[in-house]
Amino acid sequence: MNTDFKGVMSNRTDEDLIKIVTVDRDGYQPLAIEAAEQEIKNRNIDTTKIEQVKADLRTKTEEQKEFASKKVSSLTRFIHFIVDTIAFVILTMVFAFVLGLFINATDQSLMTLMGYLMLAAGFFGYYVFMETKFQKTIGKFITKTKVVNKNGTRPEVGDIVRRTFCRLIPFDRVSFLFTPNGFHDRLSDTTIIKDEN
């Protein structure tokens, strides 16, 4: 069994080996740890490098924990859903009313088609504009949260468009009740965090 661990550890990078014997030590079997320590000795990895990698790994782990602590709850996400649905429907109705002042359509099928097109335009316009411009929708303004990429940076327009399209996936609206990130978060590599500004 030990020879299996030796083979596996010989294929790991220096950083991986250091991570195994320091930060992730509790996640490995004692024989795996011994094999990793032996591989570090065989490679004659400098102790200053070990300490530097260990410090970097701890800093990165702390940053990840801090970022995870900023993520919002399912209840907050549900509030976003309710408020934003009401907001985009009201905006679409206002737009339809204004458009109705200029267009007098008498054909019922044309009016139905225009209604669907306005709902689609209102949906995409609302989410793409608000999340691209402000990183927030009205619901997120109320709860003091914002959209960010998985690494905590501001999302690109493409990320927001992908996120908005993913909202159309069936059951997306309830997916955040069962997983930390809903479908539209996971598939667009975005998430919602507390806005501390």
Short mmCIF file of C-alpha atoms in Angstrom, two decimals:
data_model
loop_
_atom_site.label_atom_id
_atom_site.label_comp_id
_atom_site.label_asym_id
_atom_site.label_seq_id
_atom_site.Cartn_x
_atom_site.Cartn_y
_atom_site.Cartn_z
CA MET A 1 0.00 0.00 0.00
CA ASN A 2 2.84 2.37 0.86
CA THR A 3 4.35 1.94 -2.61
CA ASP A 4 1.00 3.03 -4.11
CA PHE A 5 1.17 6.26 -2.12
CA LYS A 6 4.80 6.78 -3.15
CA GLY A 7 3.82 6.55 -6.80
CA VAL A 8 0.90 8.93 -6.37
CA MET A 9 2.93 11.47 -4.40
CA SER A 10 5.80 11.39 -6.92
CA ASN A 11 3.35 12.73 -9.54
CA ARG A 12 2.23 15.68 -7.37
CA THR A 13 3.61 19.20 -7.68
CA ASP A 14 5.71 20.72 -4.93
CA GLU A 15 2.77 22.94 -3.93
CA ASP A 16 0.43 19.92 -3.79
CA LEU A 17 2.84 18.03 -1.52
CA ILE A 18 3.24 21.01 0.79
CA LYS A 19 -0.53 21.45 0.93
CA ILE A 20 -0.99 17.76 1.81
CA VAL A 21 1.48 17.82 4.70
CA THR A 22 0.30 21.17 6.08
CA VAL A 23 -3.15 22.64 5.38
CA ASP A 24 -4.92 19.46 4.18
CA ARG A 25 -3.16 17.06 6.54
CA ASP A 26 -6.40 15.95 8.28
CA GLY A 27 -7.87 14.82 4.96
CA TYR A 28 -5.21 12.19 4.22
CA GLN A 29 -4.28 8.79 5.62
CA PRO A 30 -1.09 8.60 7.71
CA LEU A 31 0.66 6.52 5.03
CA ALA A 32 -0.17 9.14 2.40
CA ILE A 33 1.25 11.86 4.65
CA GLU A 34 4.43 9.83 5.17
CA ALA A 35 4.78 9.32 1.42
CA ALA A 36 4.29 13.05 0.80
CA GLU A 37 6.86 13.96 3.48
CA GLN A 38 9.32 11.48 1.99
CA GLU A 39 8.78 12.92 -1.50
CA ILE A 40 9.46 16.42 -0.12
CA LYS A 41 12.75 15.12 1.34
CA ASN A 42 13.62 13.34 -1.93
CA ARG A 43 13.07 16.55 -3.89
CA ASN A 44 15.03 18.52 -1.30
CA ILE A 45 12.38 21.25 -1.21
CA ASP A 46 13.67 24.28 0.66
CA THR A 47 12.00 24.97 4.03
CA THR A 48 11.54 28.65 3.16
CA LYS A 49 9.53 27.58 0.11
CA ILE A 50 7.46 25.27 2.34
CA GLU A 51 6.74 28.12 4.75
CA GLN A 52 5.87 30.51 1.90
CA VAL A 53 3.48 28.04 0.24
CA LYS A 54 1.94 27.22 3.63
CA ALA A 55 1.37 30.93 4.35
CA ASP A 56 -0.11 31.49 0.87
CA LEU A 57 -2.43 28.50 1.28
CA ARG A 58 -3.63 29.68 4.67
CA THR A 59 -4.27 33.18 3.32
CA LYS A 60 -6.20 31.76 0.38
CA THR A 61 -8.24 29.50 2.67
CA GLU A 62 -9.10 32.45 4.94
CA GLU A 63 -10.14 34.55 1.93
CA GLN A 64 -12.38 31.73 0.71
CA LYS A 65 -13.98 31.41 4.15
CA GLU A 66 -14.54 35.18 4.35
CA PHE A 67 -16.08 35.21 0.86
CA ALA A 68 -18.33 32.25 1.74
CA SER A 69 -19.52 34.07 4.87
CA LYS A 70 -20.77 36.95 2.68
CA LYS A 71 -23.09 34.72 0.65
CA VAL A 72 -26.78 35.29 1.25
CA SER A 73 -29.45 32.92 2.52
CA SER A 74 -32.24 31.22 0.59
CA LEU A 75 -34.76 33.53 2.26
CA THR A 76 -32.94 36.57 0.89
CA ARG A 77 -32.91 34.95 -2.55
CA PHE A 78 -36.67 34.36 -2.27
CA ILE A 79 -37.18 38.05 -1.42
CA HIS A 80 -35.18 38.95 -4.56
CA PHE A 81 -37.44 36.71 -6.64
CA ILE A 82 -40.67 38.27 -5.32
CA VAL A 83 -39.51 41.91 -5.51
CA ASP A 84 -37.83 41.56 -8.90
CA THR A 85 -40.80 39.75 -10.44
CA ILE A 86 -43.11 42.53 -9.29
CA ALA A 87 -40.64 45.19 -10.52
CA PHE A 88 -40.17 43.76 -14.00
CA VAL A 89 -43.93 43.16 -14.44
CA ILE A 90 -44.73 46.76 -13.42
CA LEU A 91 -42.03 48.12 -15.75
CA THR A 92 -43.36 45.95 -18.59
CA MET A 93 -46.91 47.15 -17.95
CA VAL A 94 -45.80 50.79 -18.03
CA PHE A 95 -43.91 50.16 -21.27
CA ALA A 96 -46.96 48.39 -22.75
CA PHE A 97 -49.21 51.28 -21.75
CA VAL A 98 -46.91 53.85 -23.35
CA LEU A 99 -46.57 51.70 -26.47
CA GLY A 100 -50.37 51.32 -26.58
CA LEU A 101 -50.71 55.09 -26.86
CA PHE A 102 -48.90 54.95 -30.19
CA ILE A 103 -50.03 51.60 -31.58
CA ASN A 104 -53.69 50.75 -31.99
CA ALA A 105 -53.75 47.02 -32.69
CA THR A 106 -57.16 45.43 -33.19
CA ASP A 107 -56.01 41.92 -34.11
CA GLN A 108 -56.14 39.74 -30.95
CA SER A 109 -53.33 37.41 -32.07
CA LEU A 110 -51.08 40.40 -32.81
CA MET A 111 -51.81 41.84 -29.37
CA THR A 112 -51.03 38.47 -27.74
CA LEU A 113 -47.72 38.23 -29.64
CA MET A 114 -46.83 41.80 -28.69
CA GLY A 115 -47.65 40.99 -25.06
CA TYR A 116 -45.25 38.02 -25.05
CA LEU A 117 -42.55 40.05 -26.78
CA MET A 118 -42.92 42.86 -24.24
CA LEU A 119 -42.70 40.39 -21.34
CA ALA A 120 -39.53 38.86 -22.82
CA ALA A 121 -38.02 42.29 -23.51
CA GLY A 122 -38.98 43.48 -20.02
CA PHE A 123 -37.48 40.38 -18.40
CA PHE A 124 -34.16 40.53 -20.25
CA GLY A 125 -33.99 44.32 -20.19
CA TYR A 126 -34.61 44.51 -16.46
CA TYR A 127 -32.09 41.88 -15.36
CA VAL A 128 -29.36 42.61 -17.91
CA PHE A 129 -29.51 46.40 -17.46
CA MET A 130 -29.73 46.39 -13.66
CA GLU A 131 -27.11 43.70 -13.00
CA THR A 132 -24.70 45.06 -15.63
CA LYS A 133 -25.02 48.69 -14.59
CA PHE A 134 -25.39 48.36 -10.80
CA GLN A 135 -24.58 44.69 -10.02
CA LYS A 136 -28.02 44.77 -8.39
CA THR A 137 -31.70 44.55 -9.13
CA ILE A 138 -34.32 46.39 -7.07
CA GLY A 139 -34.61 43.33 -4.81
CA LYS A 140 -30.86 43.38 -4.24
CA PHE A 141 -30.92 47.12 -3.48
CA ILE A 142 -33.51 46.43 -0.76
CA THR A 143 -31.50 43.57 0.79
CA LYS A 144 -28.13 45.33 0.31
CA THR A 145 -26.63 42.54 -1.81
CA LYS A 146 -24.93 42.36 -5.20
CA VAL A 147 -23.95 39.98 -8.00
CA VAL A 148 -20.30 38.95 -8.25
CA ASN A 149 -18.29 36.28 -10.03
CA LYS A 150 -17.20 33.23 -8.06
CA ASN A 151 -13.88 34.96 -7.38
CA GLY A 152 -15.61 38.07 -5.99
CA THR A 153 -15.02 40.37 -8.97
CA ARG A 154 -17.58 42.34 -10.98
CA PRO A 155 -19.24 40.14 -13.63
CA GLU A 156 -18.81 40.89 -17.33
CA VAL A 157 -21.80 41.64 -19.55
CA GLY A 158 -21.56 38.10 -20.99
CA ASP A 159 -21.80 36.64 -17.47
CA ILE A 160 -24.96 38.65 -16.79
CA VAL A 161 -26.54 37.69 -20.13
CA ARG A 162 -25.77 34.00 -19.47
CA ARG A 163 -27.13 34.38 -15.93
CA THR A 164 -30.35 35.94 -17.28
CA PHE A 165 -30.85 33.20 -19.90
CA CYS A 166 -30.32 30.56 -17.20
CA ARG A 167 -33.21 32.06 -15.22
CA LEU A 168 -35.47 30.54 -17.89
CA ILE A 169 -34.48 26.99 -16.91
CA PRO A 170 -37.51 25.20 -15.44
CA PHE A 171 -37.39 25.14 -11.62
CA ASP A 172 -34.52 27.65 -11.55
CA ARG A 173 -36.51 29.91 -9.22
CA VAL A 174 -36.69 27.22 -6.54
CA SER A 175 -33.24 25.69 -7.15
CA PHE A 176 -31.61 28.02 -4.61
CA LEU A 177 -33.81 26.45 -1.90
CA PHE A 178 -31.95 23.14 -2.33
CA THR A 179 -28.40 24.23 -3.17
CA PRO A 180 -26.23 27.13 -2.01
CA ASN A 181 -26.33 28.60 -5.52
CA GLY A 182 -29.28 28.27 -7.87
CA PHE A 183 -28.99 27.09 -11.46
CA HIS A 184 -28.54 30.60 -12.82
CA ASP A 185 -25.67 31.20 -10.38
CA ARG A 186 -23.93 27.90 -10.93
CA LEU A 187 -24.15 27.94 -14.73
CA SER A 188 -22.96 31.55 -15.03
CA ASP A 189 -20.22 31.25 -12.36
CA THR A 190 -21.78 34.05 -10.34
CA THR A 191 -23.19 34.36 -6.85
CA ILE A 192 -24.89 36.88 -4.58
CA ILE A 193 -23.05 38.37 -1.60
CA LYS A 194 -23.72 41.07 0.97
CA ASP A 195 -22.74 44.50 -0.32
CA GLU A 196 -20.62 46.16 2.34
CA ASN A 197 -20.35 49.51 0.54
#
